[in-house]
């Protein structure tokens, strides 16, 4: 196992060269090296060491995507494809049914989708389409993102596309530091299931809702296409790449920032604030009642 100094050197190298805000990366580098020199990590191992470094990273730069992560099962020290964690993410999505936990038709012909991850728009397209096909003829939809932990920006754009009539809606932009370029995300022109139009949509959120889940909630709210019901979300808006540091440790580095086409901003650090602020464990009942009353 490499020493703490070696692990921190490798992690900070990725942060300094890749973090979306270069000046903040320099501040992080200085602060973590000072912590190391002071003995802050002496005696810590495994998960405890990663948790301590993450706490100190986020004290300097309160970005919830910026983390040092421990995994019990060893992995290749650096994937041969050098894909920033994409292969591991796709494998996770396959194991998690492309993020779709539950699809249900409720009494009153109201649809409910429980989404835990925003799947890749390529591999996940058929599963997303299958879920939307099953709720295509409902009168209203509850999109439950209370346990959604994030995922693919392109997958989030695909989910959003179902709630708009065509490919003419500019959803958001991603500014990427590495290329000094901006990528636009628009609604998709072709989808594998019918679009869900002209009917009420309710997005359920919690303090667990994060990243790609927040993207969908924020975008649909900004366009007044859905009502958000639940709790303010965690507040992570920066697309992130993951790099192996050791076979057990990975550093997550936000490499881009999101710019919503309506607001010009994002939810970083503040979360998505609901239209109806209620405890997460009551959000389903509140949204279901709201849908029934609106349809009545």
Coordinates of C-alpha atoms in Angstrom, one line a residue:
X1 CA 0.0 0.0 0.0
X2 CA 1.5 3.4 -0.9
X3 CA 2.2 5.9 1.9
X4 CA -0.2 8.7 2.7
X5 CA 2.2 11.1 1.0
X6 CA 2.2 9.1 -2.2
X7 CA -1.6 8.8 -2.2
X8 CA -2.1 12.5 -1.6
X9 CA 0.5 13.4 -4.3
X10 CA -1.4 11.3 -6.8
X11 CA -4.8 12.6 -5.9
X12 CA -3.7 16.3 -5.8
X13 CA -2.0 15.9 -9.2
X14 CA -5.4 14.9 -10.6
X15 CA -7.2 17.8 -8.8
X16 CA -4.7 20.5 -9.8
X17 CA -4.7 19.5 -13.4
X18 CA -8.4 18.7 -13.8
X19 CA -10.6 20.6 -11.3
X20 CA -12.9 23.0 -13.1
X21 CA -11.8 26.1 -11.1
X22 CA -7.9 26.2 -11.3
X23 CA -7.4 28.7 -8.5
X24 CA -9.4 26.7 -6.1
X25 CA -7.4 23.6 -7.0
X26 CA -4.2 25.5 -6.0
X27 CA -5.8 26.4 -2.7
X28 CA -6.8 22.8 -2.1
X29 CA -3.3 21.6 -2.9
X30 CA -1.7 23.9 -0.4
X31 CA -4.2 23.1 2.3
X32 CA -4.0 19.3 2.0
X33 CA -0.2 19.3 1.9
X34 CA -0.2 21.5 5.1
X35 CA -2.6 19.0 6.8
X36 CA -0.3 16.1 5.7
X37 CA 2.8 17.9 7.1
X38 CA 1.0 18.6 10.4
X39 CA 0.3 14.9 10.9
X40 CA -3.4 15.2 10.5
X41 CA -3.6 11.8 8.7
X42 CA -1.1 9.9 10.9
X43 CA -2.6 6.6 12.1
X44 CA -5.5 6.7 9.8
X45 CA -6.1 3.9 7.3
X46 CA -8.6 2.9 4.6
X47 CA -12.0 4.5 4.8
X48 CA -11.1 6.7 7.7
X49 CA -8.2 8.3 5.9
X50 CA -10.3 8.9 2.8
X51 CA -13.1 10.4 4.9
X52 CA -10.6 12.8 6.6
X53 CA -9.1 14.0 3.4
X54 CA -12.5 14.5 1.9
X55 CA -13.6 16.6 4.9
X56 CA -10.5 18.8 4.5
X57 CA -11.0 19.0 0.7
X58 CA -14.5 20.3 1.2
X59 CA -13.5 22.7 3.9
X60 CA -11.4 24.5 1.4
X61 CA -13.6 24.0 -1.6
X62 CA -17.2 23.1 -0.6
X63 CA -17.9 21.0 -3.7
X64 CA -19.7 17.8 -2.8
X65 CA -18.3 16.0 -5.9
X66 CA -14.7 16.6 -4.8
X67 CA -13.9 13.4 -2.8
X68 CA -11.4 10.7 -2.0
X69 CA -13.3 7.4 -2.1
X70 CA -12.4 4.1 -0.5
X71 CA -13.7 0.8 -1.9
X72 CA -13.2 -2.5 0.0
X73 CA -12.9 -4.6 -3.2
X74 CA -9.6 -3.9 -5.0
X75 CA -9.7 -2.6 -8.5
X76 CA -7.1 -2.0 -11.2
X77 CA -4.9 0.8 -10.1
X78 CA -5.6 2.6 -13.4
X79 CA -8.1 1.3 -16.0
X80 CA -6.4 0.5 -19.3
X81 CA -8.9 2.6 -21.2
X82 CA -8.2 5.6 -19.0
X83 CA -11.9 6.5 -19.3
X84 CA -12.4 8.5 -16.1
X85 CA -14.6 5.8 -14.6
X86 CA -17.0 5.3 -17.5
X87 CA -16.6 1.6 -17.7
X88 CA -17.2 1.1 -14.0
X89 CA -20.3 3.4 -14.3
X90 CA -21.7 1.4 -17.2
X91 CA -21.2 -1.8 -15.2
X92 CA -23.0 -0.3 -12.2
X93 CA -25.9 0.8 -14.4
X94 CA -26.3 -2.7 -15.8
X95 CA -26.4 -4.1 -12.2
X96 CA -28.9 -1.4 -11.2
X97 CA -31.4 -2.0 -14.0
X98 CA -30.3 1.3 -15.6
X99 CA -31.3 3.2 -12.5
X100 CA -35.0 2.2 -12.7
X101 CA -36.2 0.7 -9.5
X102 CA -40.0 0.8 -9.8
X103 CA -42.7 1.5 -12.4
X104 CA -46.3 1.6 -11.3
X105 CA -49.8 2.6 -12.3
X106 CA -51.6 4.0 -9.3
X107 CA -55.3 4.3 -8.7
X108 CA -56.7 7.1 -10.7
X109 CA -54.5 6.2 -13.7
X110 CA -51.5 8.1 -12.3
X111 CA -48.0 6.8 -13.2
X112 CA -45.1 6.5 -10.8
X113 CA -41.4 6.0 -11.7
X114 CA -38.8 5.5 -8.9
X115 CA -35.4 6.4 -10.5
X116 CA -32.2 5.8 -8.5
X117 CA -29.6 6.7 -11.2
X118 CA -29.4 8.7 -14.4
X119 CA -28.3 5.9 -16.8
X120 CA -26.1 6.4 -19.9
X121 CA -28.1 7.7 -22.8
X122 CA -26.8 5.0 -25.1
X123 CA -26.9 1.8 -23.0
X124 CA -29.8 3.0 -20.9
X125 CA -32.0 4.3 -23.7
X126 CA -34.0 1.1 -24.1
X127 CA -34.7 0.7 -20.4
X128 CA -35.7 4.4 -20.1
X129 CA -38.0 4.0 -23.1
X130 CA -39.5 0.9 -21.6
X131 CA -40.3 2.7 -18.4
X132 CA -41.9 5.7 -20.3
X133 CA -43.8 3.3 -22.5
X134 CA -45.5 1.8 -19.4
X135 CA -46.7 5.2 -18.1
X136 CA -47.4 6.6 -21.6
X137 CA -51.2 6.6 -21.1
X138 CA -51.4 7.7 -17.5
X139 CA -53.1 11.1 -16.7
X140 CA -50.3 12.4 -14.5
X141 CA -46.8 11.3 -13.4
X142 CA -44.9 11.1 -10.2
X143 CA -41.1 11.1 -10.9
X144 CA -39.6 9.9 -7.7
X145 CA -36.0 11.1 -7.4
X146 CA -35.8 11.0 -3.6
X147 CA -33.1 8.3 -3.7
X148 CA -31.4 9.3 -7.0
X149 CA -27.7 9.6 -6.5
X150 CA -26.6 11.0 -9.8
X151 CA -25.4 9.6 -13.1
X152 CA -24.9 10.6 -16.7
X153 CA -25.6 14.2 -17.9
X154 CA -26.7 12.8 -21.3
X155 CA -29.0 10.4 -19.5
X156 CA -30.5 13.3 -17.5
X157 CA -31.1 15.1 -20.8
X158 CA -32.8 12.0 -22.2
X159 CA -35.2 11.8 -19.3
X160 CA -36.0 15.5 -19.6
X161 CA -36.6 15.1 -23.3
X162 CA -39.7 13.0 -22.7
X163 CA -41.5 16.0 -21.2
X164 CA -41.0 18.4 -24.1
X165 CA -42.6 18.3 -27.6
X166 CA -39.5 18.3 -29.8
X167 CA -35.8 18.9 -30.1
X168 CA -36.0 22.6 -29.9
X169 CA -35.6 23.0 -26.1
X170 CA -32.1 24.1 -24.9
X171 CA -31.7 22.4 -21.5
X172 CA -28.2 23.4 -20.3
X173 CA -24.6 23.9 -21.2
X174 CA -21.5 22.2 -19.7
X175 CA -18.3 24.2 -19.6
X176 CA -15.3 21.9 -19.5
X177 CA -11.9 23.1 -18.2
X178 CA -9.7 20.6 -20.1
X179 CA -10.8 21.7 -23.5
X180 CA -11.9 25.3 -22.6
X181 CA -15.1 24.5 -24.5
X182 CA -18.9 24.5 -23.9
X183 CA -21.1 21.6 -24.8
X184 CA -24.8 22.2 -25.3
X185 CA -27.6 19.8 -24.2
X186 CA -30.9 20.0 -26.1
X187 CA -33.9 17.8 -26.0
X188 CA -33.6 14.8 -28.3
X189 CA -35.3 14.5 -31.6
X190 CA -35.8 10.8 -31.5
X191 CA -36.9 8.8 -28.4
X192 CA -37.7 5.1 -28.1
X193 CA -41.1 5.8 -26.4
X194 CA -43.9 8.4 -26.7
X195 CA -43.3 11.8 -25.2
X196 CA -45.2 12.6 -22.0
X197 CA -46.9 15.9 -22.9
X198 CA -49.7 18.2 -21.7
X199 CA -50.2 16.3 -18.4
X200 CA -49.1 17.1 -14.9
X201 CA -45.6 16.0 -13.7
X202 CA -44.5 16.0 -10.1
X203 CA -40.8 15.5 -9.1
X204 CA -40.2 14.1 -5.6
X205 CA -36.9 15.1 -3.9
X206 CA -35.0 14.6 -0.7
X207 CA -31.7 15.6 0.9
X208 CA -30.3 12.5 -0.8
X209 CA -31.2 13.6 -4.3
X210 CA -27.9 14.5 -6.0
X211 CA -26.1 15.5 -9.2
X212 CA -27.9 14.0 -12.2
X213 CA -31.1 13.7 -10.2
X214 CA -30.9 17.3 -9.3
X215 CA -30.3 18.1 -13.0
X216 CA -33.6 16.7 -13.9
X217 CA -35.5 18.3 -11.0
X218 CA -33.8 21.7 -11.6
X219 CA -34.4 21.7 -15.4
X220 CA -38.1 20.7 -15.3
X221 CA -38.7 23.2 -12.5
X222 CA -36.9 26.0 -14.4
X223 CA -39.1 25.4 -17.5
X224 CA -42.2 25.1 -15.3
X225 CA -42.8 21.7 -16.7
X226 CA -43.0 20.0 -13.3
X227 CA -43.8 20.8 -9.7
X228 CA -41.0 19.8 -7.3
X229 CA -42.3 18.4 -4.0
X230 CA -40.1 17.3 -1.1
X231 CA -36.9 18.6 0.4
X232 CA -34.0 20.8 -0.8
X233 CA -31.5 18.5 -2.6
X234 CA -27.8 18.0 -1.7
X235 CA -26.4 20.6 -4.2
X236 CA -23.9 19.0 -6.5
X237 CA -23.9 20.5 -10.1
X238 CA -20.4 19.7 -11.4
X239 CA -19.9 16.8 -13.8
X240 CA -17.1 14.6 -12.5
X241 CA -14.5 12.1 -13.5
X242 CA -13.0 9.4 -11.3
X243 CA -9.4 8.3 -11.3
X244 CA -7.9 5.4 -9.5
X245 CA -5.2 6.4 -7.0
X246 CA -4.5 2.9 -5.6
X247 CA -6.4 -0.4 -6.1
X248 CA -8.7 0.7 -3.2
X249 CA -8.8 4.5 -3.5
X250 CA -10.3 6.7 -6.1
X251 CA -10.3 10.5 -6.4
X252 CA -13.4 12.2 -7.8
X253 CA -12.6 15.4 -9.7
X254 CA -15.2 17.8 -10.9
X255 CA -14.0 18.8 -14.4
X256 CA -16.9 20.9 -15.7
X257 CA -19.7 23.2 -14.5
X258 CA -23.4 23.3 -15.5
X259 CA -25.1 26.4 -16.8
X260 CA -28.9 26.1 -17.1
X261 CA -30.4 27.6 -20.2
X262 CA -33.2 29.3 -18.3
X263 CA -31.6 30.6 -15.1
X264 CA -28.0 31.0 -16.3
X265 CA -27.0 29.3 -13.0
X266 CA -27.2 25.9 -11.3
X267 CA -27.8 24.2 -8.0
X268 CA -24.2 23.9 -6.8
X269 CA -23.9 24.3 -3.1
X270 CA -27.6 25.3 -2.6
X271 CA -29.6 22.4 -4.0
X272 CA -32.9 22.4 -5.8
X273 CA -35.4 24.1 -3.7
X274 CA -38.9 22.5 -3.9
X275 CA -42.0 24.3 -4.9
X276 CA -43.7 22.5 -2.0
X277 CA -41.3 22.0 0.9
X278 CA -42.4 18.9 2.8
X279 CA -40.5 16.0 4.5
X280 CA -39.3 13.5 2.0
X281 CA -41.2 10.7 3.6
X282 CA -44.5 12.5 3.0
X283 CA -43.7 13.8 -0.5
X284 CA -45.3 10.8 -2.3
X285 CA -48.6 11.2 -0.5
X286 CA -48.6 15.0 -1.0
X287 CA -47.8 14.7 -4.7
X288 CA -50.3 11.9 -5.3
X289 CA -53.1 13.9 -3.6
X290 CA -52.1 17.0 -5.6
X291 CA -52.4 15.0 -8.9
X292 CA -55.8 13.6 -8.0
X293 CA -57.1 17.0 -7.0
X294 CA -55.8 18.6 -10.2
X295 CA -57.3 15.9 -12.4
X296 CA -60.6 16.1 -10.5

